[in-house]
CSV table of C-alpha atoms and ligand atoms in Angstrom, one decimal:
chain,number,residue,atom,x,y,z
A,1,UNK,CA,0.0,0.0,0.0
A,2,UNK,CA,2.6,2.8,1.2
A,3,UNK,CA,4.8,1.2,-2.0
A,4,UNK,CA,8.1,0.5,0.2
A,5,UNK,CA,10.2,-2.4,-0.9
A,6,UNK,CA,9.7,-4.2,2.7
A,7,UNK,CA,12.7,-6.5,3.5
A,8,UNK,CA,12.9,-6.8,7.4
A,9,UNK,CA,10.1,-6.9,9.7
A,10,UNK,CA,9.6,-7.1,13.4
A,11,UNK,CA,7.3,-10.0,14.3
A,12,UNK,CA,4.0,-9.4,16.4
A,13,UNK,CA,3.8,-12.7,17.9
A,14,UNK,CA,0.4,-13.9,19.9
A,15,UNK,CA,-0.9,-17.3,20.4
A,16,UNK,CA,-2.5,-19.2,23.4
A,17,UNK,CA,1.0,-20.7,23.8
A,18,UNK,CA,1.5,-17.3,26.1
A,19,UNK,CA,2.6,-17.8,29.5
A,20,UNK,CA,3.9,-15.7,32.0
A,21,UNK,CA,5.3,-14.9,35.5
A,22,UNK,CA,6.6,-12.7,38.3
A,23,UNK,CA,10.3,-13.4,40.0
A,24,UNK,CA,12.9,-10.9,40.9
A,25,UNK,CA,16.9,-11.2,41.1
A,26,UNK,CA,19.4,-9.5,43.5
A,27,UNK,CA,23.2,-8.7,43.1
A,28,UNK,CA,26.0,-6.9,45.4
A,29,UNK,CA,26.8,-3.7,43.8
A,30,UNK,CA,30.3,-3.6,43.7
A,31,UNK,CA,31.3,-0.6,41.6
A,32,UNK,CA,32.9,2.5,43.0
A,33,UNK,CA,31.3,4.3,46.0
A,34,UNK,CA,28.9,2.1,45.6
A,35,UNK,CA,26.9,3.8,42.8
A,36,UNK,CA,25.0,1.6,40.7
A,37,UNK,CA,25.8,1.4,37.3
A,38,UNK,CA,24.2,0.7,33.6
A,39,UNK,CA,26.4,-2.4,34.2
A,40,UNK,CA,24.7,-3.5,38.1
A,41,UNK,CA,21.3,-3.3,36.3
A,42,UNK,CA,22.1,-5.8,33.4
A,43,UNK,CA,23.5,-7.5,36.1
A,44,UNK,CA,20.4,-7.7,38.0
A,45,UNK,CA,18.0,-8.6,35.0
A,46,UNK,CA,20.4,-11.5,34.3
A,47,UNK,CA,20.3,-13.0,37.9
A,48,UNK,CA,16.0,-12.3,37.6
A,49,UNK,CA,15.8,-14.1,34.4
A,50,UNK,CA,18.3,-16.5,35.4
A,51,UNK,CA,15.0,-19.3,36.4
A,52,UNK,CA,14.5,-22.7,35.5
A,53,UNK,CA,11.6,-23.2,32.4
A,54,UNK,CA,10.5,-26.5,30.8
A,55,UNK,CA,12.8,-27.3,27.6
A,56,UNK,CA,9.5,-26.4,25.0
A,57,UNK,CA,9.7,-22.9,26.4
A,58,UNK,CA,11.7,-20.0,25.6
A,59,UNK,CA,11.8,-16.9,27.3
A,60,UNK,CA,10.0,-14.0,24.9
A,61,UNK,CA,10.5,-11.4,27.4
A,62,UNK,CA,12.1,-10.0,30.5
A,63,UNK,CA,10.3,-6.7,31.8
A,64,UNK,CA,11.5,-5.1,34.7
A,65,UNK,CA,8.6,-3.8,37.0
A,66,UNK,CA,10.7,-2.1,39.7
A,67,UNK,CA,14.1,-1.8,41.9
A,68,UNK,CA,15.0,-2.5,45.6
A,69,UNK,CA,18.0,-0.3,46.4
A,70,UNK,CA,18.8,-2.2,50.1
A,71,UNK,CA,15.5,-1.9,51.9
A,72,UNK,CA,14.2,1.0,49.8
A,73,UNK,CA,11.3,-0.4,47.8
A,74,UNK,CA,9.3,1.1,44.3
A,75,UNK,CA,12.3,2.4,42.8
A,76,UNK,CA,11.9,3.1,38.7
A,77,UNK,CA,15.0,3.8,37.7
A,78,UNK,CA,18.0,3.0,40.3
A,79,UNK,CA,21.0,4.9,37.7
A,80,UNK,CA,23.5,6.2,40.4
A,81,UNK,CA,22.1,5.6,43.7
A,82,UNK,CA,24.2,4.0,46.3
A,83,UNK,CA,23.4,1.2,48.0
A,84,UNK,CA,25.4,-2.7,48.9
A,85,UNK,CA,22.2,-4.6,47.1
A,86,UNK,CA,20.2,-4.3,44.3
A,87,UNK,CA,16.8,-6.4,43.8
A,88,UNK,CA,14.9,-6.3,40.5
A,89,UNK,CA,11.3,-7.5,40.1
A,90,UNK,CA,10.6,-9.1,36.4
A,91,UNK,CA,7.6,-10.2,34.5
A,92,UNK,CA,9.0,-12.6,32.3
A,93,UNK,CA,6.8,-14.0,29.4
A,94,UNK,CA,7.5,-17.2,28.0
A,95,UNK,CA,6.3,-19.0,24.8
A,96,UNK,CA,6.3,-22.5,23.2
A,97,UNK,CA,9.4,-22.9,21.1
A,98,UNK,CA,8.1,-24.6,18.0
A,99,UNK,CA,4.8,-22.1,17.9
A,100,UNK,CA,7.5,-19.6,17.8
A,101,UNK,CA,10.2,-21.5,15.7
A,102,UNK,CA,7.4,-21.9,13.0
A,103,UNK,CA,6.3,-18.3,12.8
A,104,UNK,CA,9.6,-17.5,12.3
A,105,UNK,CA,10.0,-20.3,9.2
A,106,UNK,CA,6.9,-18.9,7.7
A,107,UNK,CA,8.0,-15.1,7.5
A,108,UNK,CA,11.5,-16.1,6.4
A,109,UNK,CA,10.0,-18.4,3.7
A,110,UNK,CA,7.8,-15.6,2.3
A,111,UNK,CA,11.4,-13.9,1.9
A,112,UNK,CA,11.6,-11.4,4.9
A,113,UNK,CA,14.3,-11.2,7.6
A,114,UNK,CA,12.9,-10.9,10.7
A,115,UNK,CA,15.2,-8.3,13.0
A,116,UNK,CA,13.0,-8.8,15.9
A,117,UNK,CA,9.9,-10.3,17.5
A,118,UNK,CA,7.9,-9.0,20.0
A,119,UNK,CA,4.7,-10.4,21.8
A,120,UNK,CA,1.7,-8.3,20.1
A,121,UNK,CA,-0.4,-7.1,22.8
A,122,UNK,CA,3.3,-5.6,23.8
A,123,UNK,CA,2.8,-3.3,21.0
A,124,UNK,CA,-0.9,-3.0,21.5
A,125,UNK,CA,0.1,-1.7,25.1
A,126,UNK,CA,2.4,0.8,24.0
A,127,UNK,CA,0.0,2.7,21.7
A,128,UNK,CA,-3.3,2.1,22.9
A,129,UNK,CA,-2.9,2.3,26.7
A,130,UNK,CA,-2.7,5.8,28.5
A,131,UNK,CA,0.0,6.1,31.0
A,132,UNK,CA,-3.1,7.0,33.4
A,133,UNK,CA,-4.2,3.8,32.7
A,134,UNK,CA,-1.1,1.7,33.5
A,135,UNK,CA,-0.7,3.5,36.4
A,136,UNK,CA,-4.0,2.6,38.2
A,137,UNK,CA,-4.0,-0.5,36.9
A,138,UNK,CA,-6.0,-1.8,33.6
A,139,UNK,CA,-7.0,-4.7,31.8
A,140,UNK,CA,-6.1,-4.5,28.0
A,141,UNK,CA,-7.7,-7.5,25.9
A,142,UNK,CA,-6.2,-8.1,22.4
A,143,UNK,CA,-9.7,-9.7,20.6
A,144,UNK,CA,-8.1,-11.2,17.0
A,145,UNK,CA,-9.1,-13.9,14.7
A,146,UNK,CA,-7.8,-16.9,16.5
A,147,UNK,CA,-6.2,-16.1,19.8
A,148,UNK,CA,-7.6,-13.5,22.8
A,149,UNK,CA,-4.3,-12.5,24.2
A,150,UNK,CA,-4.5,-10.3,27.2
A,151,UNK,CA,-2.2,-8.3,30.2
A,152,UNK,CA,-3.2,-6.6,33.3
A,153,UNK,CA,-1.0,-3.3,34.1
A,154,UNK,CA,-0.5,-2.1,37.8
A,155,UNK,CA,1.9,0.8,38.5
A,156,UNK,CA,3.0,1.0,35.0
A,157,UNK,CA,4.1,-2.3,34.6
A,158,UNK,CA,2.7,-5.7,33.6
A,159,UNK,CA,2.1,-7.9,36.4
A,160,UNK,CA,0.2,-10.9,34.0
A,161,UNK,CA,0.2,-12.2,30.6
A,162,UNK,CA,-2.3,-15.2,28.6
A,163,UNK,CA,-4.3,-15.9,26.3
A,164,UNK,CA,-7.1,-18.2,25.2
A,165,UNK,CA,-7.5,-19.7,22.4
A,166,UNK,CA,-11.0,-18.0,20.7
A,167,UNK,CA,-11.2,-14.7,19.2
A,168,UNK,CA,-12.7,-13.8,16.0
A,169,UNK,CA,-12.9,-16.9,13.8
A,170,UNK,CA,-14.8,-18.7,16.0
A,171,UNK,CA,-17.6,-16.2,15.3
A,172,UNK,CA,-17.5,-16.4,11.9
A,173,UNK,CA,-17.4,-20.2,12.7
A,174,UNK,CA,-21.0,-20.1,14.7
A,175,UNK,CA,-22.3,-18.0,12.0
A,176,UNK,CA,-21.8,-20.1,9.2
A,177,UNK,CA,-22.7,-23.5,10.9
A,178,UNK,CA,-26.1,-21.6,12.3
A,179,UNK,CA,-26.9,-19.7,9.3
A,180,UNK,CA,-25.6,-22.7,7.0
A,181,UNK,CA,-23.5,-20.5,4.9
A,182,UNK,CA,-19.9,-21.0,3.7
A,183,UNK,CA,-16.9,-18.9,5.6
A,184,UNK,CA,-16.6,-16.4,3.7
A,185,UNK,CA,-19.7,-15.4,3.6
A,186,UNK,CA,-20.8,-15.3,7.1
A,187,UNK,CA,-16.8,-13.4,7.7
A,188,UNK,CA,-18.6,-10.6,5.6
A,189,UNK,CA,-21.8,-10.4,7.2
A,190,UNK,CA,-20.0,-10.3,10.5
A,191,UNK,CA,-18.3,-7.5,9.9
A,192,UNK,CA,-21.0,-5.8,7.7
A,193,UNK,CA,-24.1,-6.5,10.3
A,194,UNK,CA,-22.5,-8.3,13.0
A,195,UNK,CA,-22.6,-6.6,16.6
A,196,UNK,CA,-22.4,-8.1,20.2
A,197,UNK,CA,-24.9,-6.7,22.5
A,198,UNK,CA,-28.4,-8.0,21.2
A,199,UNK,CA,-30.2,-5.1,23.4
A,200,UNK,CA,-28.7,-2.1,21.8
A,201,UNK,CA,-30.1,-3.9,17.9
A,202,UNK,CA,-33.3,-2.1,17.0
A,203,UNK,CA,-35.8,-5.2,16.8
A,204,UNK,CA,-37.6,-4.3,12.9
A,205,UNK,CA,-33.8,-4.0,11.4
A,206,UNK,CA,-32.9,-6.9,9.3
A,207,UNK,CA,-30.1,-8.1,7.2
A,208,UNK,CA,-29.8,-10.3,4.0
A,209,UNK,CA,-28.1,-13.6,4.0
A,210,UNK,CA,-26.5,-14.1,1.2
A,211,UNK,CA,-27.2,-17.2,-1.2
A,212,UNK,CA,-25.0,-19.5,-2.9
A,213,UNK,CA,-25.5,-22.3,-5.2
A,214,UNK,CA,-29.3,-23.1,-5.6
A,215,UNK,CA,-30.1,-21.3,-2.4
A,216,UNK,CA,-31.9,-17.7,-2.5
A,217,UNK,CA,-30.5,-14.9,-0.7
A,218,UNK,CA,-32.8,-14.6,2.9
A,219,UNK,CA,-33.8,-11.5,5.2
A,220,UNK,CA,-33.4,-12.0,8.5
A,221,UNK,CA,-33.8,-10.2,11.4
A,222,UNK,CA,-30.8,-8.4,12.3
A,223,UNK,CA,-31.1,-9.4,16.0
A,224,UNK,CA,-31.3,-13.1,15.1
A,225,UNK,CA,-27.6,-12.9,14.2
A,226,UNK,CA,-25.9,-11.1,16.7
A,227,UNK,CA,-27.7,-13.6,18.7
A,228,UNK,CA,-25.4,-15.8,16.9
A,229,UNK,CA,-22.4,-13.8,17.5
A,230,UNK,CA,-23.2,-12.5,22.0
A,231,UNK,CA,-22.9,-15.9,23.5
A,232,UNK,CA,-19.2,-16.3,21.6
A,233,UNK,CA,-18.0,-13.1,22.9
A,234,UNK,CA,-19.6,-13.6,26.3
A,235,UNK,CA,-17.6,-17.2,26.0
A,236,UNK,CA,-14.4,-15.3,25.0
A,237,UNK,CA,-14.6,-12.6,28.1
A,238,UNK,CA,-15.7,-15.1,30.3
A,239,UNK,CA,-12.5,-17.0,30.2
A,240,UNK,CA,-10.8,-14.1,30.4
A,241,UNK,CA,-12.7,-13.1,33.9
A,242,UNK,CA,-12.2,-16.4,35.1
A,243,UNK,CA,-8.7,-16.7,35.0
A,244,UNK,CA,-8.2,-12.9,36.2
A,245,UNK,CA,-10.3,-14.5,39.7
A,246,UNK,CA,-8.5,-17.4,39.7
A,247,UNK,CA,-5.2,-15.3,39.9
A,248,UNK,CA,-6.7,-12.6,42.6
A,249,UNK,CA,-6.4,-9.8,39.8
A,250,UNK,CA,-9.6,-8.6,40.0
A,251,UNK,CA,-9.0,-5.8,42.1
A,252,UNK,CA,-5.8,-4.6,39.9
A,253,UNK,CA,-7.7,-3.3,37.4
A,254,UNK,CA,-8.8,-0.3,38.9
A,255,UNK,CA,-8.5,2.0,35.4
A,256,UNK,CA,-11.2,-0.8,33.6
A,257,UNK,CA,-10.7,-2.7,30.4
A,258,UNK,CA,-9.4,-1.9,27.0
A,259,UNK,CA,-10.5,-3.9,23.9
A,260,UNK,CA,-8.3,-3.6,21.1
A,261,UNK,CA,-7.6,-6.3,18.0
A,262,UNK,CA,-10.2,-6.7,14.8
A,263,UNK,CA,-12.3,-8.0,16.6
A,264,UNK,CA,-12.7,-5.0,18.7
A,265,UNK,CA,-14.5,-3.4,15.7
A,266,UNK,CA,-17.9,-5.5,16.5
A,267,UNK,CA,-20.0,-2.8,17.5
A,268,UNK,CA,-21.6,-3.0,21.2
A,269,UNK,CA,-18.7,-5.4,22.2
A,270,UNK,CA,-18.1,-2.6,24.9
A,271,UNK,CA,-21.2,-3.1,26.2
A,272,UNK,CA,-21.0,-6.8,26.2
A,273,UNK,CA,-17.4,-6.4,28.0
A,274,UNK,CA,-18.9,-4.5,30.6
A,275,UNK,CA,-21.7,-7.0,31.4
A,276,UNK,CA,-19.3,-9.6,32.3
A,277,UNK,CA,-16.7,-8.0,34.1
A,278,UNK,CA,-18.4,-5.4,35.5
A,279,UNK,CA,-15.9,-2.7,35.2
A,280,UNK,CA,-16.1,0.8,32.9
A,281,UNK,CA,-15.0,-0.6,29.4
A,282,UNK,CA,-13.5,1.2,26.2
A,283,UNK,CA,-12.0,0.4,22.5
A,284,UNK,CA,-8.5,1.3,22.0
A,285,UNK,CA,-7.3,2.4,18.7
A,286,UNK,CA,-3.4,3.4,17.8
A,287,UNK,CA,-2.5,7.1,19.2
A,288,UNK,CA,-2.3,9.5,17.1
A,289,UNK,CA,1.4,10.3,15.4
A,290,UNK,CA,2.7,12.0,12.6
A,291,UNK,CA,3.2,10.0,9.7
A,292,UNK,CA,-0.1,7.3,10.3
A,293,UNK,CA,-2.7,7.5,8.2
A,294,UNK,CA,-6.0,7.8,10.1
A,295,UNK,CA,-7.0,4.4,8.3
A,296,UNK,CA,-4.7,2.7,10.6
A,297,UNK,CA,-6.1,4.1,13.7
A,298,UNK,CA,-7.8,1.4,14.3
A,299,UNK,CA,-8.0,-1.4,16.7
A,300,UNK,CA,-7.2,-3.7,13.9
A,301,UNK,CA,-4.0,-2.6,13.7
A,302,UNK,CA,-2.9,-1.5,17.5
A,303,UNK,CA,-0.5,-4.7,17.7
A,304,UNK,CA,1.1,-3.6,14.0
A,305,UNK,CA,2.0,0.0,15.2
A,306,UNK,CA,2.7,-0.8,18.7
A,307,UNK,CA,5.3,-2.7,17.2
A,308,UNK,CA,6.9,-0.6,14.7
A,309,UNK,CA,6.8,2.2,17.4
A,310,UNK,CA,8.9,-0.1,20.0
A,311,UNK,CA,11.1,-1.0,17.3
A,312,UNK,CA,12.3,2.4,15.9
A,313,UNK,CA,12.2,2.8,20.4
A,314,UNK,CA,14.6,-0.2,20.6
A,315,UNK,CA,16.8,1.1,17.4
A,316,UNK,CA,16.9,4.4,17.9
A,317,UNK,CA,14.8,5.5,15.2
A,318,UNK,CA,12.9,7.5,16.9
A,319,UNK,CA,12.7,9.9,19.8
A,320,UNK,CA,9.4,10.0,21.2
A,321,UNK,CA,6.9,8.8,18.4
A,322,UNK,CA,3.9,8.4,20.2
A,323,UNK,CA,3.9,12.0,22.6
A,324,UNK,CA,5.1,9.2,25.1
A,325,UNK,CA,8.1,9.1,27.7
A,326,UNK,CA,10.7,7.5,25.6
A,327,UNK,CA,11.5,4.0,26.8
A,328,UNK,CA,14.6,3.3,29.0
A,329,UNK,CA,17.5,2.2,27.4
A,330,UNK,CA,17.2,-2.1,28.0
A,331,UNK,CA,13.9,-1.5,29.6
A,332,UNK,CA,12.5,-5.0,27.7
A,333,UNK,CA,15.8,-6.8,29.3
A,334,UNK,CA,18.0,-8.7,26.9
A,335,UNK,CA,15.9,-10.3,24.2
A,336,UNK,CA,17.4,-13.6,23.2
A,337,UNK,CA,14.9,-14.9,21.2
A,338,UNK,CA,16.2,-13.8,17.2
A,339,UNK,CA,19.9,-14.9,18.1
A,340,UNK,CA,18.8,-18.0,19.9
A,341,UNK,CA,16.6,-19.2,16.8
A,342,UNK,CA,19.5,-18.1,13.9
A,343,UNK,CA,22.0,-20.1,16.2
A,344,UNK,CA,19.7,-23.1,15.8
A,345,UNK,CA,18.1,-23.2,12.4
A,346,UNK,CA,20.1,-20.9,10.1
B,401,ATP,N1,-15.3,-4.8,11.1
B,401,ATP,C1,-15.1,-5.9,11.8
B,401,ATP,N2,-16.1,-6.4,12.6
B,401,ATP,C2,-16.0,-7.6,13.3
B,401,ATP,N3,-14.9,-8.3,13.2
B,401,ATP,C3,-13.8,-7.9,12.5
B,401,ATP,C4,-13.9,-6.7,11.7
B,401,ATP,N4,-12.7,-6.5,11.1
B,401,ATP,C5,-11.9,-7.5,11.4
B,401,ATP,N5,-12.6,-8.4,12.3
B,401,ATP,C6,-12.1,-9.6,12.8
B,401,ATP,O1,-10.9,-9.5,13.5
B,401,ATP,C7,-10.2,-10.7,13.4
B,401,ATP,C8,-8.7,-10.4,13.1
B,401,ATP,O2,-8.2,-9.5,14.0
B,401,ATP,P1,-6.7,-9.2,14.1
B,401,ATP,O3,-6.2,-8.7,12.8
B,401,ATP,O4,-6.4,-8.4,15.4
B,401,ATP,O5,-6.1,-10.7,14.3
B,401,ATP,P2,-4.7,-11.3,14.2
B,401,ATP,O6,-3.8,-10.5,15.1
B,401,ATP,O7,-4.3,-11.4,12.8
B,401,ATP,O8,-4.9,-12.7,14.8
B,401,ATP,P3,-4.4,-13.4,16.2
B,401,ATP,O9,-4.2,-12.3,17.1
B,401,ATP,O10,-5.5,-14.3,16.6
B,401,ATP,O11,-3.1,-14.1,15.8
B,401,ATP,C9,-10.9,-11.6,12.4
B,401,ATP,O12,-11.5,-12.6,13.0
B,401,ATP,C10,-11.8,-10.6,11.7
B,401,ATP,O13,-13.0,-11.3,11.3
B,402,MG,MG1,-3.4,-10.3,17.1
């Protein structure tokens, strides 16, 4: 579309192969006067990430959430204060190997390089999430076509990453095995007439279903089929919710949920959000920067520019892109990923 000649990318991976966790490493700081240094905080990211995981996993991602200097806790950045021990809290985010390895195979196959990989709703964080937000604590959902990734903020930070495996697809799925119409069909009439909150769907509106082969095209009432479509989402939320109780994280979202992801553009799926987890709901689309066309402000495409932003972050390409704080220097850790798959495989 923009007519580049594209020949490296930087991956937006997702996938309900998403795991993650919380740990934190400590080190002696042993530089001069005992001022920590760029070199105690790599230090202290390796000893947190330095944890035992199952062979099938790699680590995606190492985020530091905050520092201990000695006994002095909820420090940001520790550059140059003293102290004899420095603790790091991480949320590492881990993902299956071969899902991983095979993304990788397909983009270099199709003839791209791939300079780095980050975990999408990473990207959908950066652009779509206010820092108000992160501070108080959010929910941001990622709804796509086959996987509902999601992460809960708290004091800026992520404190927990999944996903489960439904998202858009399925939809389209329900409509064409209730409606008895192929795939691509019913994917159409989702987006043209779908919706997910069969209250807000004035009752006399109706849609056509298409026809194919002998079949005639059919009205039906508009209601009917996002009756089709609110028990999937619902579903899709639901599991979400769950495992946010199961985990006690409830109460961390204090700031509500963000819906983001193509399936995000289902009208009313605010409303549905809202009915299940009880909390004030809204749809985030990519903040507004020079240089992006207002077609990609939206939630479709939150994970694509989130991505590209932290990128020309991580490069230096940028300075401050998004009317954001610019990102610290190794704030996503050391990311082993790239070098640990070309050491294997190419
Ligand atoms: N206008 C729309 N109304 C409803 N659904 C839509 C609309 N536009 C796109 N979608 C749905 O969004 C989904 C794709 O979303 P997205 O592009 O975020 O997924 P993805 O990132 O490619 O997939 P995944 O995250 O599962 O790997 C599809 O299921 C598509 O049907
Ligand atoms: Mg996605």
């Amino acid at each position: 579309m923009s007519g580049a000649d594209i020949k490296a990318v930087s991956l937006a991976l997702s996938g309900a192969n998403i795991e993650s966790f919380n740990t934190n490493g400590q080190i002696a700081v042993t530089g001069r006067g005992r001022e920590i240094t760029q070199e105690d905080i790599a230090r202290v990211h390796e000893a947190a990430r330095a944890v035992s995981i199952s062979m099938d996993r790699e680590i995606l991602h190492v985020i530091p959430r905050s520092y201990t200097v000695d006994d002095q806790k909820g420090i940001r950045n520790p550059l140059h204060m003293t102290g004899v021990r420095l603790e790091c809290g991480v949320h590492i985010i881990t993902g299956s190997v071969s899902t991983v390895q095979n993304m990788f195979k397909c983009v270099t196959r199709a003839g791209y390089r791939v300079e780095q990989s980050y975990l999408g709703i990473l990207g959908c964080a950066r652009t779509v999430l206010t820092e108000d937000e992160r501070d108080l604590g959010c929910l941001l959902i990622d709804i796509g076509g086959g996987t509902t990734d999601f992460m809960i903020f708290a004091e800026s930070e992520p404190v927990f990453t999944s996903a489960v495996p439904a998202g858009g697809s399925q939809i389209t799925g329900d409509i064409s095995i209730m409606l008895s119409i192929p795939v691509d069909a019913a994917e159409h009439l989702k987006k043209e007439s779908g919706a997910a909150w069969t209250e807000a769907i004035d009752p006399d509106e109706t849609v056509i279903v298409p026809g194919f082969g002998a079949r005639e095209p059919v009205e039906l009432e508009r209601r009917k089929l996002v009756s089709i479509v609110q028990p999937r989402v619902e579903e899709i939320f639901e599991m979400v919710n769950e495992r946010l109780v199961k985990n006690g994280l409830k109460e961390l979202i204090k700031a509500g949920v963000v819906l983001t992801g193509g399936s995000a553009l289902l009208p009313h799926i605010d409303e549905c959000a809202r009915s299940v987890f009880g909390v004030p709901v809204r749809i985030g689309t990519p903040a507004a920067m020079s240089g992006l066309d207002a077609e990609y402000r939206s939630p479709a495409f939150s994970a694509a520019v989130g991505v590209a932003l932290l990128e020309a972050e991580r490069t230096g390409a940028t300075t401050d892109p998004g009317g954001r704080k610019k990102t610290r220097k190794g704030k996503q850790g050391s990311f082993s990923l790239i070098k640990w798959i070309k050491d294997r495989f190419f």
